[in-house]
């Protein structure tokens, strides 16, 4: 079938919206008609060419939500008409990691996905007979996508898809980092560095886990206002004194749970310093630049601070994305404030411009019209 | 009373064995006749002047074991005749940290202890009327010491004190890092960098926790032989390829539990790299040089490695040192191989020389004769 897609033809050039060919789903795959797709930093990062593992041509996009059109042979967990969220982090439910409660890093299709192929090593996308590689196993800057069923989370059909799509990456990453990776405990003091989509999700996750105090640090007053709306109790300008202020506010001890959601290694170092001695946990979520390292004074560890990282919030996608969306459906999560712009597919490059200008939290591409 | 002690009069000079005055124990304190004392790197580190928080004159020594002679007012947990191990890391059983199962960092007497005083802000040691400060709250390079009761672990009186003293620092630190801080699980793969007293204790702790594979990495073939005796299944020369070899041996994944017991930040970085993705835990035990930092590539964290540190093995001294000694008494721990030299107090400087020459694991000062 013919589909319209935003193609990364060359790094550091605008995406080109054009017609591609999309082949039918094969065994274990499903064809999904996408309804909405968030535009995430990872898409822009890859488009820029800065990601050393990036490739082109490819169809970017991974924060998608839509409806299953038809499925390939042997597909049992989704069927035509199901509403789904696309998972760049799949869940095969069979590999050693899927069977372990401690991790969400499914190993099933990792290698092929990283190289831009579906699990059988081929692509469903092509242009004039030339294969076009898939991006993050999702390629959701497109009206339709073919994906493995293990990478589709079946969600409540009542959930509005333009909001559900945020659970495909940024929002689940933040929520999960607080709720699953760190496992924030009731009554604790939390500190969140960064109030973008992920940091705001962390704030909401801390609130859902009944943290007593949630400190959010960001240079933008507008984002801090959004953080307050998500449950932050203290919103502080990132003025370079955040660590001192957090220590001061906690009797010199530091916060029980600290989260870094900026991708800056200098902020990661601050996050470790702001973590409580004796039992504090610092969770690194942001993706650092190539070759950059986080520097930690070992004494901070010896005196009881722990440091970990979180990928997709530790969320086991097929099991837990539906649960997170249910929280939203029950009114426990405010998702609307995250969506700053809605636009059609052919305006995808403006979404990148808005992101570069730090204008708003999320642009959502609407494939059925804005 | 008059006591013989090894005094650090000036940094970077040999200790001077001399007669000092030791005052009677005050409220909450006990007078302990020391029988044996291990000589630890921390003693030598402070003697060298490299520790920026060090002070002189002071009586060094902290790995002591002995017998309570008499107690001050209000002391209830120990009495004359009790066999005790000295704790530089006390356990008041009342502070917010003592009441929490997650940490052993008692806060009760921290500040005074760090400055060289007993909890009431004075010293019991003096020389010709001039106060001599206590070291680590213990000052066990001396025939007798006065210490707070919260820093004395009452142990099985059958336990030989020349072996029990090792539980006052190095051995408990290693055992505890594996058993309590990391909580090694049965069937796991462990890797230990460094086979000094602490690293060997870690190996033993991993064995006691039924690890399936225990890899030990050290440049000394003699120490590796000791590691094998403690239960290491794989003993590898620290040839600069340890990380590759550990990854190779674990199908590319890394070890479930990795321990660093060298104090070298370059080895700490290797330890993180050798840790298993998805759920591996790297425990830093060694004390790094002033101003040195551990550099971590954040991607290692994002993909599920966790990093923590351990102080005194996470051991709550009064509760758990006796339990560890009981393991020895039941034949589950081989302590004898750790003791490479026994010597009288006045040979304490030779113990430092042996340590500097990396000759043997532990010298033990014997106050009742060798």
XYZ file of C-alpha atoms in Angstrom:
740
model
C 0.000 0.000 0.000
C 0.969 3.616 -0.502
C 1.540 5.669 2.641
C 2.676 9.185 3.364
C 5.740 9.387 5.606
C 8.345 11.869 6.829
C 11.665 10.522 5.603
C 15.105 11.348 6.956
C 16.933 11.315 3.622
C 20.120 12.993 4.827
C 21.352 13.932 8.268
C 21.011 17.546 9.301
C 18.448 18.302 6.570
C 14.682 18.763 6.946
C 12.639 15.576 6.783
C 10.971 15.051 3.411
C 7.289 14.105 3.478
C 6.627 11.757 0.583
C 4.793 8.665 -0.547
C 6.343 5.287 0.264
C 5.357 1.690 -0.217
C 4.439 -0.304 2.863
C 4.287 -4.079 2.527
C 1.802 -6.338 4.276
C 2.557 -7.579 7.808
C 4.382 -10.903 7.902
C 4.220 -13.578 10.607
C 4.209 -12.052 14.093
C 3.592 -8.556 12.747
C 0.672 -6.156 12.608
C -0.307 -3.281 10.365
C -1.232 -0.245 12.452
C -3.036 2.847 11.212
C -1.444 5.624 13.221
C -3.686 8.347 14.578
C -1.206 10.451 16.538
C 2.510 10.633 17.203
C 4.522 12.736 19.630
C 7.748 14.324 18.430
C 10.572 13.457 20.815
C 14.152 14.640 21.273
C 15.440 11.278 20.104
C 13.894 11.854 16.683
C 15.603 15.232 16.404
C 18.876 13.832 17.786
C 18.956 11.158 15.098
C 17.908 13.611 12.383
C 20.820 15.850 13.326
C 23.331 13.081 12.639
C 24.810 13.363 16.142
C 23.816 9.807 17.018
C 26.715 7.621 15.904
C 24.419 4.625 15.494
C 21.968 6.541 13.313
C 21.284 5.649 9.670
C 19.504 7.135 6.670
C 17.256 6.934 4.757
C 14.716 6.021 7.392
C 11.270 7.024 8.615
C 11.657 8.578 12.067
C 9.053 8.652 14.846
C 8.455 6.353 17.787
C 5.853 7.971 20.062
C 2.866 6.600 18.197
C -0.678 5.491 18.919
C -3.186 4.040 16.521
C -5.506 1.220 15.554
C -4.593 -2.254 14.329
C -5.782 -2.737 10.727
C -4.794 -6.354 10.187
C -2.316 -8.861 11.507
C 0.099 -11.389 10.058
C 0.249 -15.107 10.668
C 0.348 -16.324 14.251
C -0.418 -12.990 15.852
C -2.561 -13.580 18.923
C -2.160 -10.678 21.308
C -3.684 -7.996 19.063
C -6.316 -8.050 16.339
C -7.976 -5.676 13.924
C -9.652 -2.781 15.689
C -7.459 -2.868 18.810
C -6.092 0.443 19.964
C -2.355 0.289 20.493
C 0.662 2.289 21.587
C 3.923 1.609 19.746
C 6.846 0.344 21.816
C 10.429 1.058 20.829
C 11.185 -1.086 23.877
C 9.326 -4.343 23.157
C 8.318 -7.079 25.552
C 8.560 -10.611 24.150
C 7.611 -12.174 27.505
C 10.034 -15.023 26.788
C 13.645 -13.806 26.996
C 15.705 -13.936 30.188
C 15.103 -10.241 30.763
C 11.348 -10.329 30.140
C 11.063 -13.207 32.596
C 12.895 -11.214 35.274
C 11.013 -8.587 37.267
C 14.147 -6.420 37.621
C 14.427 -5.227 34.029
C 12.437 -4.181 30.982
C 15.302 -4.543 28.495
C 13.808 -7.182 26.190
C 16.485 -8.941 24.182
C 14.271 -10.552 21.544
C 14.699 -8.288 18.522
C 17.396 -5.912 19.737
C 20.007 -6.424 17.063
C 17.755 -6.229 14.029
C 15.897 -3.259 15.513
C 19.143 -1.369 16.138
C 20.105 -1.897 12.512
C 16.737 -0.674 11.216
C 15.131 -3.973 10.349
C 12.081 -5.880 11.475
C 12.851 -9.145 13.315
C 13.234 -11.178 10.120
C 15.981 -8.852 8.912
C 13.992 -7.094 6.200
C 12.007 -3.861 5.912
C 8.350 -3.336 5.029
C 9.043 0.220 3.893
C 10.431 0.986 0.458
C 10.636 3.779 -2.072
C 10.696 2.975 -5.758
C 11.800 -0.529 -4.909
C 14.623 0.549 -2.591
C 14.199 -0.582 1.019
C 13.820 2.173 3.612
C 14.920 1.215 7.094
C 12.651 1.365 10.119
C 13.631 3.607 13.029
C 13.551 2.231 16.612
C 11.374 -0.572 15.295
C 8.485 1.909 15.052
C 8.769 4.524 12.226
C 5.643 6.315 13.319
C 6.124 9.568 11.353
C 3.864 7.821 8.865
C 0.168 7.162 8.358
C 0.692 3.441 8.801
C 3.381 1.218 10.225
C 4.109 -2.488 10.316
C 5.489 -3.644 13.630
C 6.103 -6.872 15.550
C 3.211 -7.693 17.856
C 5.649 -7.840 20.802
C 6.132 -4.099 20.315
C 2.458 -3.157 20.523
C 0.714 -2.372 23.801
C -3.030 -2.902 23.580
C -4.762 -0.091 25.449
C -8.212 0.985 26.560
C -10.085 1.880 23.332
C -11.686 4.784 25.157
C -8.314 6.499 25.668
C -7.849 9.454 23.288
C -4.981 8.477 21.021
C -3.439 11.946 20.815
C -2.754 11.692 24.529
C -2.083 7.959 24.629
C 0.816 8.423 22.219
C 2.818 10.266 24.903
C 2.908 7.010 26.856
C 4.915 5.485 23.999
C 8.053 7.236 25.226
C 8.492 10.426 27.240
C 5.664 10.218 29.731
C 6.084 6.527 30.548
C 9.831 7.078 30.859
C 9.333 9.719 33.524
C 6.472 8.024 35.352
C 8.225 4.671 35.307
C 11.564 6.048 36.505
C 9.828 7.229 39.680
C 7.341 4.391 40.096
C 9.278 1.362 38.872
C 13.017 2.026 38.580
C 13.390 4.044 41.776
C 10.216 2.805 43.455
C 9.637 6.083 45.299
C 8.191 5.406 48.740
C 5.383 7.299 50.512
C 6.514 10.255 52.595
C 9.882 10.576 50.872
C 11.629 13.690 49.623
C 12.287 13.712 45.889
C 14.254 16.077 43.675
C 13.896 16.212 39.899
C 16.445 17.950 37.658
C 14.768 18.968 34.416
C 11.105 19.684 33.689
C 10.765 18.559 30.105
C 8.383 15.757 29.160
C 10.422 13.187 31.084
C 11.061 15.298 34.188
C 7.389 16.250 34.381
C 6.515 12.573 34.140
C 8.889 11.911 37.032
C 7.174 14.609 39.110
C 3.801 12.981 38.397
C 5.222 9.551 39.265
C 6.569 10.847 42.584
C 3.156 12.320 43.346
C 1.409 9.056 42.453
C 3.806 7.291 44.838
C 2.826 9.720 47.633
C 6.148 11.494 48.014
C 5.851 14.171 50.670
C 8.085 16.727 49.038
C 8.851 17.004 45.330
C 11.499 19.552 44.390
C 11.786 20.383 40.694
C 14.731 22.318 39.247
C 14.658 23.845 35.742
C 15.750 27.096 34.117
C 12.296 27.749 32.604
C 9.606 29.395 34.719
C 6.970 28.131 32.312
C 8.089 24.528 32.680
C 8.291 24.946 36.451
C 4.654 26.074 36.410
C 3.795 22.835 34.624
C 5.809 20.933 37.241
C 3.709 22.522 39.963
C 0.617 21.346 38.108
C 1.987 17.791 38.183
C 2.522 17.879 41.926
C 5.897 19.520 42.528
C 5.873 21.154 45.963
C 9.021 23.242 45.405
C 9.937 24.691 42.023
C 13.397 26.187 41.794
C 15.258 27.998 39.088
C 18.356 26.111 37.917
C 20.653 28.894 39.078
C 23.695 26.737 39.814
C 22.878 26.498 43.519
C 20.367 23.670 43.357
C 22.552 21.198 45.258
C 23.141 23.597 48.156
C 19.455 24.428 48.291
C 18.412 20.788 48.308
C 20.915 19.985 51.053
C 19.749 23.011 53.022
C 16.118 21.996 52.623
C 16.857 18.495 53.919
C 18.911 19.326 56.990
C 22.148 18.716 55.118
C 21.228 15.138 54.233
C 19.988 15.318 50.646
C 16.869 13.979 48.940
C 15.806 10.348 49.269
C 15.235 10.064 45.526
C 16.880 12.261 42.937
C 16.200 12.119 39.211
C 18.205 13.571 36.353
C 16.183 14.286 33.206
C 18.367 16.655 31.198
C 21.056 14.537 29.535
C 23.767 16.920 30.765
C 26.583 15.173 32.598
C 27.177 18.250 34.774
C 23.572 18.014 35.968
C 23.976 14.273 36.535
C 26.904 15.088 38.855
C 24.752 17.618 40.702
C 22.002 15.039 41.019
C 24.383 12.603 42.727
C 25.538 15.319 45.119
C 21.950 16.165 46.030
C 21.171 12.555 46.935
C 20.730 11.602 50.562
C 23.587 9.894 52.342
C 22.927 6.437 53.834
C 20.146 5.356 51.466
C 19.471 7.937 48.759
C 19.009 6.753 45.181
C 19.965 8.852 42.176
C 18.317 7.785 38.929
C 19.895 8.930 35.669
C 17.390 9.136 32.818
C 18.810 11.649 30.338
C 20.902 10.499 27.419
C 24.369 12.051 27.553
C 26.361 13.142 24.533
C 28.728 10.659 22.910
C 31.965 10.288 24.889
C 30.764 12.281 27.890
C 31.178 10.797 31.345
C 29.580 11.301 34.719
C 32.182 12.078 37.390
C 31.420 10.894 40.907
C 33.492 11.447 44.047
C 33.639 7.863 45.422
C 33.120 9.122 48.975
C 29.526 9.976 47.977
C 28.969 6.290 47.244
C 30.815 4.975 50.298
C 28.536 7.081 52.476
C 25.481 5.361 51.122
C 24.320 7.074 47.955
C 23.322 4.731 45.141
C 23.249 5.559 41.440
C 21.235 3.820 38.747
C 19.793 4.537 35.346
C 16.436 4.064 33.744
C 15.507 3.177 30.188
C 11.844 3.685 29.220
C 11.216 4.075 32.948
C 11.783 0.404 33.593
C 8.331 -0.067 32.049
C 7.537 -3.493 30.651
C 5.616 -2.023 27.757
C 2.854 -4.463 26.917
C 2.002 -5.068 30.579
C 2.491 -1.640 32.054
C 1.769 1.003 29.407
C -1.920 -0.012 29.514
C -1.818 0.309 33.315
C -0.333 3.796 33.122
C -2.974 4.826 30.603
C -5.618 3.469 32.965
C -4.281 5.856 35.620
C -4.921 8.666 33.161
C -8.391 7.358 32.354
C -9.217 7.260 36.066
C -8.291 10.929 36.323
C -5.085 10.428 38.290
C -2.810 11.940 35.650
C -3.000 15.280 33.881
C -1.785 14.657 30.351
C -3.340 17.584 28.478
C -0.865 20.190 29.758
C 2.003 18.317 28.084
C 0.618 18.847 24.588
C 1.688 22.292 23.493
C 1.093 21.956 19.738
C -0.895 19.734 17.415
C -0.070 19.653 13.720
C -0.383 17.525 10.579
C 2.392 15.206 9.408
C 3.707 17.603 6.776
C 4.555 20.155 9.482
C 6.904 17.758 11.269
C 9.913 20.018 10.649
C 8.175 22.856 12.537
C 7.847 20.471 15.468
C 11.655 20.149 15.427
C 11.973 23.944 15.250
C 9.671 24.379 18.258
C 11.685 21.791 20.172
C 14.966 23.487 19.328
C 13.464 26.777 20.549
C 12.294 24.988 23.752
C 8.788 26.196 22.912
C 6.345 23.972 24.772
C 6.669 20.402 25.970
C 5.312 18.221 23.188
C 4.155 18.613 19.615
C 1.800 15.872 18.518
C 1.363 14.970 14.869
C -2.305 14.275 14.118
C -2.855 11.979 11.149
C -6.664 12.269 11.064
C -6.542 16.073 11.058
C -5.893 18.632 13.779
C 46.695 4.598 84.694
C 49.910 4.327 82.711
C 49.686 2.557 79.357
C 52.079 1.872 76.523
C 50.912 3.190 73.154
C 52.187 3.827 69.632
C 51.834 7.561 69.100
C 51.695 9.375 65.785
C 53.638 12.450 66.860
C 54.283 13.851 63.403
C 52.976 12.853 59.977
C 55.257 10.807 57.782
C 57.490 9.786 60.713
C 57.639 6.422 62.481
C 55.179 5.980 65.342
C 56.779 6.433 68.762
C 55.965 3.784 71.347
C 55.810 5.486 74.738
C 53.988 5.632 78.032
C 50.801 7.704 78.184
C 48.204 8.413 80.840
C 44.766 6.917 80.343
C 41.930 8.306 82.468
C 39.071 6.236 83.888
C 35.961 5.629 81.743
C 33.236 8.222 82.204
C 29.484 7.754 81.835
C 28.649 5.547 78.863
C 32.254 4.442 78.417
C 34.251 1.309 79.106
C 37.905 0.570 79.762
C 39.091 -2.236 77.507
C 42.320 -4.204 77.901
C 43.353 -4.867 74.336
C 44.720 -8.283 73.479
C 45.246 -7.975 69.735
C 44.999 -5.372 67.001
C 45.251 -5.654 63.238
C 47.246 -3.050 61.333
C 45.116 -1.622 58.541
C 45.788 0.623 55.547
C 43.783 3.420 57.136
C 46.291 3.590 59.987
C 49.174 3.904 57.535
C 47.233 6.369 55.378
C 46.682 8.666 58.344
C 50.271 8.249 59.533
C 51.513 9.339 56.116
C 49.716 12.669 56.407
C 47.848 12.082 53.147
C 44.455 12.131 54.871
C 43.372 15.774 54.896
C 41.201 15.169 57.956
C 44.062 13.573 59.910
C 45.501 15.080 63.100
C 48.500 14.535 65.389
C 49.468 13.717 68.039
C 47.152 10.753 68.281
C 47.222 7.043 69.069
C 46.403 5.159 65.865
C 44.822 1.712 65.586
C 41.213 0.654 65.143
C 41.154 -3.093 64.451
C 41.173 -4.113 68.095
C 39.841 -6.908 70.255
C 40.115 -7.265 74.004
C 38.432 -7.679 77.351
C 36.366 -5.117 79.259
C 38.126 -4.181 82.518
C 35.537 -1.858 84.011
C 32.731 0.395 82.880
C 31.573 3.925 83.575
C 28.211 5.064 84.881
C 25.101 3.894 83.109
C 26.822 1.319 80.920
C 24.523 -1.666 80.507
C 25.436 -3.503 77.335
C 28.923 -4.616 78.401
C 30.495 -5.399 81.744
C 33.855 -6.435 83.167
C 35.134 -9.645 81.634
C 33.197 -9.342 78.383
C 35.161 -9.975 75.217
C 34.708 -7.165 72.728
C 35.686 -5.989 69.272
C 36.249 -2.253 68.856
C 33.995 -0.434 66.393
C 35.152 2.667 64.553
C 31.609 2.590 63.155
C 29.431 2.589 66.282
C 25.783 1.601 66.658
C 23.797 3.724 69.108
C 20.543 1.923 68.266
C 18.681 5.220 68.636
C 19.539 7.586 65.767
C 17.519 7.765 62.562
C 20.150 5.691 60.766
C 20.436 3.013 63.446
C 16.666 2.628 63.403
C 16.670 2.119 59.634
C 17.589 -1.273 58.197
C 19.119 0.299 55.072
C 22.230 1.823 56.659
C 24.894 1.298 59.309
C 26.085 4.911 59.384
C 25.341 5.740 63.016
C 25.146 9.478 63.569
C 25.422 9.533 67.356
C 29.041 10.508 67.961
C 30.224 11.249 64.457
C 31.403 14.812 64.853
C 33.365 14.384 68.068
C 34.867 11.144 66.794
C 36.011 12.755 63.557
C 37.762 15.464 65.567
C 39.507 12.934 67.825
C 37.366 13.220 70.928
C 35.161 10.910 72.916
C 31.450 11.820 72.814
C 31.716 14.368 75.634
C 34.310 16.338 73.681
C 37.337 15.409 75.776
C 40.100 12.796 75.578
C 41.057 10.094 78.082
C 44.580 9.930 76.695
C 47.234 12.416 77.716
C 50.999 12.791 77.897
C 52.543 14.889 80.629
C 49.218 16.622 81.094
C 48.699 17.403 77.404
C 45.645 15.723 75.875
C 46.315 13.218 73.109
C 43.468 12.764 70.665
C 41.784 9.436 69.989
C 41.846 8.035 66.450
C 38.615 6.769 64.850
C 37.153 6.637 68.348
C 39.283 3.563 69.018
C 43.072 4.202 69.411
C 43.861 0.535 69.727
C 47.636 0.706 69.141
C 47.719 0.705 72.929
C 47.499 -1.797 75.765
C 44.239 -0.268 76.959
C 41.604 1.999 75.500
C 38.571 3.870 76.789
C 35.662 3.807 74.371
C 31.933 4.525 74.306
C 29.889 1.392 74.937
C 28.017 1.992 71.667
C 31.326 1.280 69.904
C 31.943 -2.102 71.506
C 30.614 -5.334 70.038
C 30.319 -8.054 72.661
C 31.459 -11.334 71.155
C 31.656 -15.027 71.964
C 34.287 -15.304 74.744
C 35.549 -18.503 73.123
C 36.622 -16.641 69.981
C 40.415 -16.176 69.805
C 40.976 -12.442 70.038
C 43.892 -12.340 67.597
C 41.477 -13.470 64.895
C 38.420 -11.660 66.232
C 40.225 -8.337 65.832
C 40.113 -8.671 62.040
C 36.333 -8.376 62.291
C 36.821 -4.861 63.655
C 37.482 -3.538 60.168
C 38.848 -5.281 57.095
C 37.199 -8.668 57.262
C 33.745 -7.409 58.253
C 34.005 -4.738 55.561
C 34.534 -7.356 52.882
C 32.082 -9.930 54.203
C 29.417 -7.297 54.793
C 29.809 -5.675 51.376
C 28.862 -9.005 49.802
C 26.333 -10.202 52.355
C 24.619 -6.980 53.449
C 25.333 -4.072 51.093
C 25.047 -6.018 47.853
C 23.062 -8.924 49.243
C 24.586 -11.441 46.835
C 21.989 -14.012 45.785
C 22.461 -17.772 45.414
C 23.589 -18.906 41.982
C 24.884 -15.497 40.942
C 28.139 -14.603 39.223
C 30.386 -12.286 41.227
C 33.614 -10.487 40.355
C 35.961 -9.028 42.939
C 38.686 -6.541 42.040
C 41.436 -6.698 44.646
C 42.437 -9.544 46.946
C 43.666 -7.706 50.005
C 41.970 -8.197 53.356
C 38.760 -6.550 52.135
C 38.610 -8.264 48.745
C 39.263 -11.651 50.346
C 36.443 -10.929 52.780
C 34.194 -10.171 49.816
C 35.123 -13.499 48.213
C 34.239 -15.290 51.458
C 30.960 -13.336 51.681
C 30.028 -14.298 48.134
C 30.755 -17.938 48.959
C 28.660 -17.750 52.138
C 25.819 -16.356 50.012
C 26.117 -19.320 47.633
C 27.315 -17.461 44.562
C 27.898 -19.917 41.746
C 30.924 -18.249 40.244
C 33.356 -15.957 42.054
C 35.968 -14.300 39.865
C 38.834 -12.595 41.688
C 41.248 -10.226 39.951
C 44.552 -9.150 41.522
C 48.143 -8.652 40.371
C 49.555 -10.948 43.080
C 49.618 -14.689 42.524
C 50.039 -15.192 46.267
C 46.924 -13.214 47.079
C 45.007 -15.006 44.319
C 45.937 -18.302 45.965
C 44.388 -16.982 49.176
C 41.313 -15.952 47.205
C 40.960 -19.500 45.950
C 41.112 -20.689 49.530
C 38.228 -18.361 50.377
C 36.080 -19.752 47.589
C 37.041 -17.897 44.416
C 36.308 -20.131 41.431
C 38.309 -18.090 38.910
C 41.503 -16.245 39.866
C 42.842 -13.890 37.248
C 45.925 -11.747 37.023
C 45.097 -8.031 36.842
C 46.651 -7.712 33.394
C 44.468 -4.863 32.152
C 42.074 -7.201 30.350
C 39.894 -8.140 33.300
C 36.779 -6.403 31.949
C 36.982 -8.168 28.585
C 37.577 -11.486 30.277
C 34.629 -11.043 32.642
C 32.350 -10.058 29.753
C 33.615 -13.010 27.734
C 33.022 -15.385 30.635
C 29.433 -14.169 31.036
C 28.286 -14.272 27.429
C 28.914 -10.553 27.013
C 26.573 -9.596 29.826
C 28.857 -8.937 32.806
C 28.794 -10.164 36.398
C 25.668 -9.881 38.548
C 27.661 -8.458 41.458
C 30.976 -6.681 41.100
C 33.080 -5.398 43.979
C 35.965 -2.938 43.933
C 38.388 -3.304 46.824
C 41.496 -1.452 45.696
C 40.799 2.248 46.192
C 41.981 2.992 42.642
C 39.478 5.006 40.611
C 40.669 3.353 37.387
C 39.766 -0.027 38.866
C 36.424 1.350 40.048
C 35.686 2.311 36.432
C 36.625 -1.200 35.300
C 34.354 -2.639 37.962
C 31.386 -0.674 36.604
C 32.152 -1.852 33.069
C 32.287 -5.480 34.210
C 28.849 -5.249 35.818
C 25.925 -6.987 34.202
C 23.485 -4.941 32.158
C 19.828 -4.952 33.247
C 20.362 -5.678 36.943
C 24.054 -5.828 37.858
C 25.222 -4.085 41.015
C 28.703 -2.630 41.380
C 29.773 -2.023 44.971
C 32.636 0.397 45.582
C 34.497 -0.330 48.823
C 37.990 1.090 48.362
C 38.814 4.581 49.576
C 39.992 6.751 46.691
C 42.667 9.408 46.936
C 41.649 12.959 47.768
C 40.179 14.749 44.752
C 39.978 11.649 42.562
C 36.732 10.863 40.779
C 35.124 7.780 39.316
C 34.158 8.318 35.674
C 31.120 6.460 34.415
C 29.695 6.417 30.899
C 25.992 7.154 31.617
C 24.886 4.595 29.038
C 26.166 1.891 31.402
C 23.641 3.099 33.969
C 20.767 3.583 31.524
C 21.155 -0.035 30.455
C 20.576 -1.218 33.989
C 23.841 -1.251 35.913
C 23.635 0.131 39.448
C 26.500 1.532 41.486
C 26.693 1.831 45.240
C 29.303 2.034 47.957
C 29.863 0.262 51.205
C 31.273 1.524 54.486
C 32.250 -1.143 57.021
C 30.354 -3.552 54.813
C 27.017 -2.097 55.822
C 27.549 -3.978 59.098
C 25.630 -2.733 62.114
C 28.544 -3.412 64.410
C 27.069 -4.385 67.758
C 24.397 -6.588 66.191
C 26.283 -8.114 63.307
C 29.986 -8.369 64.186
C 29.099 -11.028 66.797
C 27.089 -12.875 64.136
C 30.011 -12.823 61.711
C 32.336 -14.112 64.422
C 29.831 -16.887 65.100
C 30.160 -17.925 61.459
C 33.890 -18.273 62.077
C 33.317 -20.204 65.292
C 31.022 -22.604 63.436
C 33.807 -23.286 60.951
C 32.238 -21.470 58.023
C 35.027 -18.928 57.647
C 38.763 -19.419 57.321
C 40.376 -16.526 59.168
C 43.845 -17.931 59.900
C 45.166 -17.473 56.341
C 44.667 -13.707 56.627
C 47.179 -13.349 59.431
C 50.590 -13.172 57.864
C 52.551 -11.738 60.796
C 52.166 -11.450 64.557
C 54.319 -8.973 66.474
C 54.488 -6.988 69.699
C 53.314 -3.380 69.918
C 56.805 -1.920 69.700
C 57.228 -3.424 66.211
C 54.259 -1.539 64.818
C 56.431 0.359 62.337
C 57.590 -2.934 60.798
C 53.923 -3.747 60.242
C 53.688 -0.564 58.162
C 56.846 -1.566 56.277
C 55.386 -4.996 55.496
C 52.178 -3.377 54.290
C 54.049 -0.936 52.075
C 55.958 -3.887 50.607
C 52.620 -5.720 50.098
C 54.070 -8.560 52.145
C 51.185 -10.637 53.448
C 47.612 -9.681 54.197
C 47.504 -8.680 57.842
C 49.969 -8.027 60.647
C 48.412 -8.427 64.077
C 49.869 -6.713 67.123
C 49.775 -9.066 70.126
C 49.694 -7.278 73.453
C 49.963 -10.400 75.618
C 53.021 -11.649 73.735
C 53.436 -13.311 70.368
